[in-house]
Coordinates of N, CA, C and O in Angstrom, one line a residue:
M18 N 0.8 -1.2 0.0 CA 0.0 0.0 0.0 C 0.9 1.3 0.0 O 0.3 2.3 0.1
G19 N 2.1 1.3 -0.2 CA 2.9 2.5 -0.2 C 3.2 3.0 1.2 O 3.3 2.3 2.2
R20 N 3.3 4.3 1.3 CA 3.6 5.0 2.6 C 2.3 5.4 3.3 O 1.5 6.1 2.7
L21 N 2.2 5.1 4.6 CA 1.1 5.5 5.4 C 1.1 7.0 5.6 O 2.2 7.5 6.0
I22 N 0.1 7.7 5.2 CA 0.0 9.1 5.4 C -0.6 9.5 6.8 O -0.2 10.4 7.4
G23 N -1.6 8.8 7.2 CA -2.3 9.1 8.5 C -3.5 8.2 8.7 O -3.9 7.4 7.9
V24 N -4.1 8.4 9.9 CA -5.3 7.7 10.3 C -6.3 8.8 10.5 O -6.1 9.7 11.2
T25 N -7.5 8.6 9.9 CA -8.6 9.5 10.0 C -9.3 9.3 11.4 O -9.0 8.4 12.1
A26 N -10.2 10.2 11.7 CA -10.9 10.2 13.0 C -11.7 8.9 13.1 O -12.0 8.4 14.2
D27 N -12.2 8.3 12.0 CA -13.0 7.1 12.0 C -12.1 5.9 11.9 O -12.5 4.8 11.6
L28 N -10.8 6.1 12.1 CA -9.7 5.0 12.1 C -9.5 4.4 10.7 O -9.0 3.3 10.6
S29 N -9.8 5.1 9.6 CA -9.5 4.6 8.3 C -8.0 5.0 8.0 O -7.5 6.0 8.5
L30 N -7.4 4.2 7.2 CA -6.0 4.4 6.8 C -5.9 5.2 5.5 O -6.7 4.9 4.6
V31 N -5.0 6.1 5.4 CA -4.8 6.9 4.2 C -3.3 6.7 3.8 O -2.4 6.9 4.7
A32 N -3.1 6.3 2.6 CA -1.7 6.0 2.2 C -1.5 6.6 0.8 O -2.4 6.9 0.0
R33 N -0.2 6.8 0.5 CA 0.3 7.3 -0.8 C 1.1 6.2 -1.5 O 2.0 5.7 -0.8
D34 N 0.9 6.0 -2.7 CA 1.7 5.1 -3.5 C 1.9 5.7 -4.9 O 1.0 5.7 -5.7
G35 N 3.1 6.3 -5.1 CA 3.3 7.0 -6.3 C 2.4 8.2 -6.4 O 2.3 9.0 -5.5
S36 N 1.6 8.3 -7.5 CA 0.7 9.4 -7.7 C -0.8 9.0 -7.2 O -1.7 9.8 -7.5
S37 N -0.9 7.9 -6.5 CA -2.2 7.5 -6.0 C -2.3 7.7 -4.5 O -1.4 7.5 -3.7
L38 N -3.5 8.2 -4.1 CA -3.8 8.4 -2.7 C -5.0 7.5 -2.5 O -6.0 7.4 -3.2
T39 N -4.8 6.7 -1.4 CA -5.8 5.6 -1.1 C -6.3 5.7 0.3 O -5.6 5.9 1.2
R40 N -7.6 5.5 0.4 CA -8.3 5.3 1.7 C -8.7 3.8 1.9 O -9.4 3.3 1.0
A41 N -8.3 3.2 3.0 CA -8.6 1.8 3.1 C -9.6 1.6 4.3 O -9.2 1.8 5.5
D42 N -10.8 1.3 4.0 CA -11.8 0.9 5.0 C -13.0 0.4 4.2 O -12.9 0.2 3.0
A43 N -14.2 0.4 4.8 CA -15.4 -0.1 4.1 C -15.8 0.9 3.0 O -16.5 0.5 2.0
N44 N -15.4 2.2 3.1 CA -15.7 3.2 2.0 C -14.4 3.5 1.3 O -14.2 4.7 1.0
A45 N -13.7 2.5 0.9 CA -12.4 2.7 0.3 C -12.5 3.5 -1.1 O -13.5 3.4 -1.8
W46 N -11.5 4.2 -1.4 CA -11.3 4.9 -2.7 C -9.9 5.1 -3.0 O -9.0 5.0 -2.2
V47 N -9.6 5.3 -4.3 CA -8.3 5.6 -4.8 C -8.4 6.9 -5.7 O -9.3 6.9 -6.6
I48 N -7.6 7.8 -5.5 CA -7.5 9.0 -6.3 C -6.2 9.1 -6.9 O -5.2 9.0 -6.2
T49 N -6.1 9.4 -8.2 CA -4.8 9.6 -8.9 C -4.6 11.2 -9.0 O -5.5 11.9 -9.4
I50 N -3.5 11.6 -8.4 CA -3.1 13.0 -8.4 C -1.8 13.2 -9.1 O -0.8 12.8 -8.6
P51 N -1.8 13.8 -10.3 CA -0.6 13.9 -11.1 C 0.5 14.7 -10.3 O 0.2 15.7 -9.7
G52 N 1.7 14.1 -10.3 CA 2.8 14.8 -9.7 C 2.8 14.7 -8.2 O 3.6 15.4 -7.5
L53 N 2.0 13.9 -7.6 CA 1.9 13.8 -6.1 C 3.2 13.5 -5.5 O 3.9 12.6 -5.8
V54 N 3.6 14.4 -4.6 CA 4.9 14.3 -3.8 C 4.6 13.8 -2.4 O 5.3 12.9 -1.9
D55 N 3.6 14.3 -1.7 CA 3.3 13.9 -0.4 C 1.8 14.3 -0.1 O 1.3 15.2 -0.7
A56 N 1.3 13.7 1.0 CA 0.0 14.1 1.5 C 0.0 14.0 3.0 O 0.8 13.3 3.6
A57 N -1.0 14.6 3.7 CA -1.0 14.6 5.1 C -2.5 14.7 5.5 O -3.3 15.4 4.9
V58 N -2.8 14.0 6.6 CA -4.2 14.1 7.2 C -4.1 15.3 8.2 O -3.3 15.3 9.1
I59 N -4.9 16.3 7.9 CA -5.0 17.6 8.7 C -6.4 17.8 9.1 O -7.3 18.1 8.4
G60 N -6.7 17.5 10.4 CA -8.0 17.6 10.9 C -8.9 16.6 10.2 O -8.7 15.4 10.1
S61 N -10.0 17.2 9.5 CA -10.9 16.3 8.8 C -10.7 16.4 7.3 O -11.6 16.1 6.5
E62 N -9.5 16.7 6.9 CA -9.1 16.8 5.5 C -7.8 16.1 5.2 O -7.0 15.8 6.1
I63 N -7.5 15.9 3.9 CA -6.3 15.4 3.5 C -5.7 16.5 2.6 O -6.3 16.9 1.6
W64 N -4.5 16.9 2.9 CA -3.8 18.0 2.1 C -2.8 17.3 1.2 O -2.0 16.4 1.7
T65 N -2.7 17.6 -0.1 CA -1.7 17.0 -1.0 C -0.8 18.1 -1.6 O -1.2 19.3 -1.7
A66 N 0.4 17.7 -1.9 CA 1.4 18.6 -2.5 C 1.8 17.9 -3.8 O 2.3 16.7 -3.7
S67 N 1.7 18.5 -5.0 CA 2.1 18.0 -6.2 C 3.2 18.8 -6.8 O 3.2 20.1 -6.8
A68 N 4.2 18.2 -7.4 CA 5.4 18.9 -8.0 C 4.9 19.9 -9.1 O 4.1 19.6 -9.9
G69 N 5.5 21.1 -9.0 CA 5.2 22.2 -9.9 C 4.0 23.0 -9.5 O 3.7 24.0 -10.2
D70 N 3.1 22.6 -8.6 CA 2.0 23.3 -8.2 C 2.3 24.5 -7.3 O 3.3 24.5 -6.7
V71 N 1.4 25.5 -7.3 CA 1.6 26.7 -6.5 C 0.5 26.8 -5.4 O 0.3 27.8 -4.8
E72 N -0.2 25.7 -5.3 CA -1.2 25.5 -4.2 C -1.3 24.1 -3.8 O -0.9 23.2 -4.5
L73 N -1.7 23.9 -2.5 CA -2.0 22.5 -2.1 C -3.4 22.2 -2.3 O -4.3 23.1 -2.2
K74 N -3.7 21.0 -2.6 CA -5.1 20.5 -2.8 C -5.6 19.9 -1.5 O -4.9 19.2 -0.8
R75 N -6.9 20.2 -1.2 CA -7.6 19.7 0.0 C -8.7 18.8 -0.4 O -9.5 19.1 -1.3
F76 N -8.7 17.6 0.3 CA -9.7 16.6 0.0 C -10.4 16.2 1.3 O -9.8 16.2 2.3
G77 N -11.7 15.9 1.2 CA -12.4 15.4 2.3 C -12.1 13.9 2.5 O -11.6 13.3 1.6
F78 N -12.6 13.3 3.6 CA -12.3 11.9 3.8 C -13.2 11.0 2.9 O -12.9 9.8 2.8
D79 N -14.1 11.6 2.1 CA -14.9 10.9 1.1 C -14.2 10.9 -0.2 O -14.6 10.3 -1.2
G80 N -13.0 11.5 -0.3 CA -12.2 11.6 -1.5 C -12.6 12.8 -2.5 O -11.9 13.0 -3.5
A81 N -13.6 13.5 -2.1 CA -14.0 14.7 -2.9 C -13.1 15.9 -2.6 O -12.7 16.1 -1.5
R82 N -12.7 16.6 -3.7 CA -11.9 17.8 -3.5 C -12.7 18.9 -2.9 O -13.8 19.2 -3.4
V83 N -12.2 19.5 -1.8 CA -12.9 20.5 -1.1 C -12.3 21.9 -1.3 O -12.9 22.9 -0.8
G84 N -11.2 22.0 -1.9 CA -10.6 23.3 -2.1 C -9.1 23.3 -2.3 O -8.5 22.2 -2.5
A85 N -8.5 24.4 -2.2 CA -7.0 24.6 -2.4 C -6.6 25.7 -1.5 O -7.3 26.6 -1.1
L86 N -5.3 25.7 -1.2 CA -4.7 26.8 -0.5 C -3.4 27.2 -1.2 O -2.6 26.4 -1.6
P87 N -3.2 28.5 -1.3 CA -1.9 29.0 -2.0 C -0.7 28.6 -1.1 O -0.8 28.6 0.1
V88 N 0.4 28.4 -1.7 CA 1.7 28.2 -1.0 C 2.7 29.2 -1.4 O 2.6 29.8 -2.5
P89 N 3.7 29.5 -0.6 CA 4.6 30.6 -0.9 C 5.7 30.1 -1.8 O 6.9 29.9 -1.5
G90 N 5.4 29.8 -3.1 CA 6.4 29.3 -4.1 C 5.8 28.1 -4.8 O 4.6 27.8 -4.7
T91 N 6.7 27.4 -5.5 CA 6.3 26.3 -6.3 C 6.7 25.0 -5.5 O 7.9 24.9 -5.0
I92 N 5.9 24.0 -5.5 CA 6.2 22.8 -4.8 C 7.2 22.0 -5.5 O 7.0 21.8 -6.7
G93 N 8.2 21.6 -4.8 CA 9.2 20.7 -5.4 C 9.3 19.4 -4.6 O 8.3 19.0 -4.1
H94 N 10.5 18.9 -4.4 CA 10.7 17.7 -3.6 C 10.5 18.2 -2.1 O 10.7 19.3 -1.8
G95 N 10.1 17.2 -1.3 CA 9.9 17.5 0.1 C 8.9 16.6 0.8 O 8.5 15.6 0.2
R96 N 8.5 17.0 2.0 CA 7.6 16.1 2.7 C 6.8 17.0 3.8 O 7.4 17.9 4.3
W97 N 5.6 16.6 4.1 CA 4.8 17.3 5.1 C 5.3 16.9 6.5 O 5.6 15.8 6.7
L98 N 5.3 17.9 7.4 CA 5.5 17.6 8.8 C 4.3 18.2 9.5 O 4.0 19.4 9.3
T99 N 3.6 17.4 10.3 CA 2.4 17.9 10.9 C 2.4 17.7 12.4 O 3.3 17.2 13.0
S100 N 1.3 18.2 13.0 CA 1.1 18.0 14.5 C -0.3 17.6 14.7 O -1.2 18.0 14.0
A101 N -0.5 16.7 15.7 CA -1.9 16.3 16.1 C -2.6 17.4 16.8 O -3.8 17.3 17.0
F102 N -1.9 18.5 17.2 CA -2.5 19.6 18.0 C -3.0 20.8 17.2 O -3.6 21.7 17.8
V103 N -2.8 20.8 15.9 CA -3.1 22.0 15.1 C -3.4 21.7 13.7 O -2.9 20.7 13.1
R104 N -4.3 22.4 13.1 CA -4.7 22.2 11.7 C -3.7 23.0 10.8 O -4.1 24.1 10.2
A105 N -2.5 22.6 10.8 CA -1.5 23.3 10.0 C -0.4 22.2 9.6 O -0.4 21.1 10.2
A106 N 0.5 22.6 8.7 CA 1.6 21.7 8.3 C 2.7 22.5 7.9 O 2.6 23.7 7.5
V107 N 3.9 21.9 7.9 CA 5.1 22.6 7.4 C 5.6 21.7 6.2 O 5.7 20.5 6.4
W108 N 5.9 22.3 5.1 CA 6.5 21.6 4.0 C 8.1 21.6 4.2 O 8.7 22.7 4.2
Q109 N 8.6 20.4 4.3 CA 10.1 20.3 4.5 C 10.7 20.1 3.1 O 10.8 18.9 2.7
G110 N 11.1 21.1 2.4 CA 11.7 21.0 1.1 C 13.1 21.7 1.2 O 13.8 21.6 2.2
D111 N 13.4 22.4 0.1 CA 14.7 23.2 0.1 C 14.8 24.1 1.3 O 15.8 24.3 1.9
A112 N 13.7 24.8 1.6 CA 13.5 25.6 2.8 C 12.1 25.4 3.3 O 11.2 25.3 2.5
P113 N 11.9 25.2 4.6 CA 10.6 24.9 5.1 C 9.7 26.1 5.0 O 10.1 27.3 5.1
W114 N 8.4 25.9 4.7 CA 7.4 26.9 4.7 C 6.1 26.3 5.4 O 6.0 25.1 5.3
A115 N 5.3 27.1 5.9 CA 4.2 26.7 6.7 C 2.9 27.1 6.1 O 2.8 28.2 5.4
V116 N 1.8 26.4 6.3 CA 0.5 26.7 5.9 C -0.5 26.3 6.9 O -0.4 25.2 7.5
R117 N -1.6 27.1 7.1 CA -2.7 26.8 8.0 C -3.9 26.8 7.1 O -3.9 27.0 5.9
E118 N -5.1 26.5 7.7 CA -6.4 26.4 7.0 C -6.6 27.8 6.2 O -7.3 27.8 5.2
D119 N -6.2 28.9 6.8 CA -6.4 30.2 6.2 C -5.3 30.7 5.3 O -5.4 31.8 4.8
G120 N -4.3 29.9 5.0 CA -3.3 30.2 4.0 C -1.9 30.1 4.6 O -1.7 29.6 5.7
P121 N -0.9 30.6 3.8 CA 0.5 30.5 4.2 C 0.8 31.3 5.4 O 0.2 32.3 5.8
V122 N 1.9 30.8 6.1 CA 2.4 31.5 7.3 C 3.8 31.8 7.1 O 4.6 31.0 6.7
A123 N 4.2 33.1 7.4 CA 5.6 33.5 7.3 C 6.4 32.9 8.4 O 6.1 33.1 9.6
L124 N 7.5 32.2 8.1 CA 8.4 31.7 9.0 C 9.8 32.3 8.7 O 10.1 32.6 7.6
P125 N 10.7 32.4 9.8 CA 12.0 32.8 9.5 C 12.8 31.7 8.7 O 12.4 30.6 8.7
P126 N 13.9 32.1 8.1 CA 14.7 31.1 7.4 C 15.1 30.0 8.5 O 15.5 30.3 9.6
A127 N 15.0 28.7 8.1 CA 15.3 27.6 9.0 C 15.7 26.4 8.2 O 15.4 26.3 7.0
E128 N 16.3 25.5 8.9 CA 16.7 24.2 8.3 C 15.5 23.2 8.4 O 15.3 22.4 7.5
I129 N 14.8 23.3 9.5 CA 13.7 22.4 9.8 C 12.7 23.3 10.6 O 13.1 24.1 11.4
A130 N 11.4 23.0 10.4 CA 10.4 23.7 11.2 C 9.2 22.7 11.4 O 9.1 21.8 10.7
A131 N 8.5 22.9 12.5 CA 7.4 22.0 12.9 C 6.3 22.8 13.5 O 6.6 23.7 14.3
P132 N 5.0 22.5 13.2 CA 3.9 23.2 13.9 C 3.8 22.6 15.3 O 4.0 21.4 15.5
I133 N 3.6 23.4 16.3 CA 3.4 23.0 17.7 C 2.0 23.1 18.1 O 1.3 22.2 18.5
T134 N 1.5 24.4 18.2 CA 0.1 24.6 18.5 C -0.3 25.8 17.5 O 0.5 26.3 16.8
D135 N -1.6 26.2 17.5 CA -2.0 27.2 16.6 C -1.2 28.5 16.8 O -1.1 29.1 17.9
G136 N -0.5 28.9 15.7 CA 0.3 30.1 15.7 C 1.6 30.0 16.3 O 2.4 31.0 16.4
R137 N 2.1 28.8 16.7 CA 3.4 28.6 17.2 C 4.1 27.5 16.5 O 3.6 26.4 16.2
W138 N 5.4 27.8 16.2 CA 6.2 26.9 15.3 C 7.6 26.7 15.9 O 8.1 27.7 16.5
L139 N 8.1 25.5 15.9 CA 9.4 25.3 16.4 C 10.3 25.2 15.2 O 10.0 24.6 14.2
T140 N 11.4 26.0 15.2 CA 12.4 26.0 14.1 C 13.8 25.7 14.5 O 14.1 25.9 15.7
W141 N 14.5 25.1 13.6 CA 15.9 24.8 13.9 C 16.8 25.5 12.8 O 16.5 25.4 11.6
R142 N 17.8 26.2 13.3 CA 18.7 26.8 12.4 C 20.1 27.0 13.0 O 20.2 27.5 14.2
N143 N 21.1 26.6 12.4 CA 22.5 26.8 12.8 C 22.7 26.3 14.3 O 23.3 27.0 15.1
G144 N 22.2 25.2 14.6 CA 22.4 24.6 15.9 C 21.6 25.2 17.0 O 21.8 25.0 18.2
H145 N 20.5 26.0 16.7 CA 19.6 26.6 17.7 C 18.2 26.2 17.4 O 17.8 26.1 16.2
A146 N 17.4 25.9 18.4 CA 16.0 25.7 18.3 C 15.3 27.0 18.8 O 15.8 27.6 19.8
S147 N 14.3 27.4 18.1 CA 13.5 28.6 18.4 C 12.1 28.4 18.4 O 11.6 27.6 17.6
L148 N 11.3 29.0 19.3 CA 9.9 29.0 19.3 C 9.5 30.3 18.6 O 9.8 31.4 19.0
W149 N 8.7 30.1 17.5 CA 8.3 31.3 16.7 C 6.8 31.4 16.8 O 6.1 30.5 16.7
R150 N 6.4 32.6 17.2 CA 4.9 32.9 17.4 C 4.6 34.2 16.6 O 5.2 35.3 16.8
G151 N 3.7 34.1 15.7 CA 3.3 35.2 14.9 C 4.4 35.7 14.1 O 4.9 35.0 13.2
A152 N 4.9 36.9 14.4 CA 6.0 37.5 13.6 C 7.3 37.7 14.4 O 8.1 38.5 14.1
S153 N 7.4 36.9 15.6 CA 8.5 37.2 16.4 C 9.0 35.9 17.1 O 8.2 34.9 17.3
E154 N 10.2 35.9 17.5 CA 10.8 34.8 18.2 C 10.5 34.9 19.7 O 10.8 36.0 20.2
V155 N 10.0 33.8 20.3 CA 9.7 33.9 21.7 C 10.9 33.5 22.5 O 11.2 34.1 23.5
W156 N 11.6 32.4 22.1 CA 12.9 32.0 22.8 C 13.8 31.3 21.8 O 13.3 30.8 20.8
R157 N 15.0 31.2 22.2 CA 16.0 30.4 21.4 C 17.0 29.8 22.3 O 17.4 30.4 23.3
V158 N 17.3 28.5 22.0 CA 18.3 27.8 22.8 C 19.3 27.1 21.9 O 18.9 26.6 20.8
P159 N 20.6 27.1 22.3 CA 21.6 26.3 21.5 C 21.4 24.8 21.7 O 21.2 24.4 22.8
L160 N 21.6 24.1 20.7 CA 21.5 22.6 20.8 C 22.8 21.9 20.5 O 22.9 20.7 20.8
G161 N 23.8 22.6 20.0 CA 25.1 22.0 19.7 C 25.0 20.9 18.8 O 24.3 21.0 17.8
E162 N 25.6 19.8 19.0 CA 25.7 18.7 18.1 C 24.4 17.9 18.1 O 24.2 17.0 17.3
A163 N 23.4 18.1 19.0 CA 22.2 17.4 19.1 C 21.4 17.6 17.8 O 20.5 16.7 17.5
T164 N 21.6 18.7 17.0 CA 20.8 18.9 15.8 C 21.1 17.8 14.8 O 20.2 17.6 13.9
S165 N 22.2 17.1 14.9 CA 22.4 16.1 13.9 C 21.5 14.9 14.1 O 21.3 14.0 13.2
L166 N 20.8 14.8 15.3 CA 19.9 13.8 15.5 C 18.5 14.0 14.9 O 17.7 13.1 14.8
V167 N 18.2 15.3 14.5 CA 16.9 15.7 14.0 C 16.9 15.4 12.5 O 17.8 15.9 11.8
D168 N 16.0 14.6 12.0 CA 15.9 14.3 10.6 C 14.4 14.3 10.2 O 13.6 13.5 10.6
A169 N 14.0 15.3 9.5 CA 12.6 15.5 9.1 C 12.1 14.4 8.2 O 10.9 14.2 8.1
A170 N 13.0 13.7 7.6 CA 12.6 12.6 6.7 C 12.4 11.3 7.4 O 12.0 10.3 6.8
A171 N 12.7 11.2 8.7 CA 12.6 9.9 9.4 C 11.2 9.5 9.6 O 10.3 10.3 9.6

């Protein structure tokens, strides 16, 4: 079945295999999405990212497309990083960028970023972790060599 993307609220499995997005349960479906790079379960939706697109596509758990959100640039290689605590995601590509239900979120330059709670993001850059809220840094701590343990692709 490819790579597991997530588990929906009704305990259905959602997986990606190449350009196919699959829901496995009694109401199973398969959607072909050209250029699909990654997908993520965000709240009651599935967000997809396709190579060359300038927006992410949003699907309901029934497989129907429910809309799109603009992204700050063109989608290339990468992977979604999500949190169970917020309806947002960070695209881990050449440079991370964030998006919420209401659109893109400005983040400072970082090597890796992760959504924590609504409006709060954890970023890593040059051996430091920072909590980013809105348009400002709340705190920053040096991590030294520990940053080599962090791998967004794991």
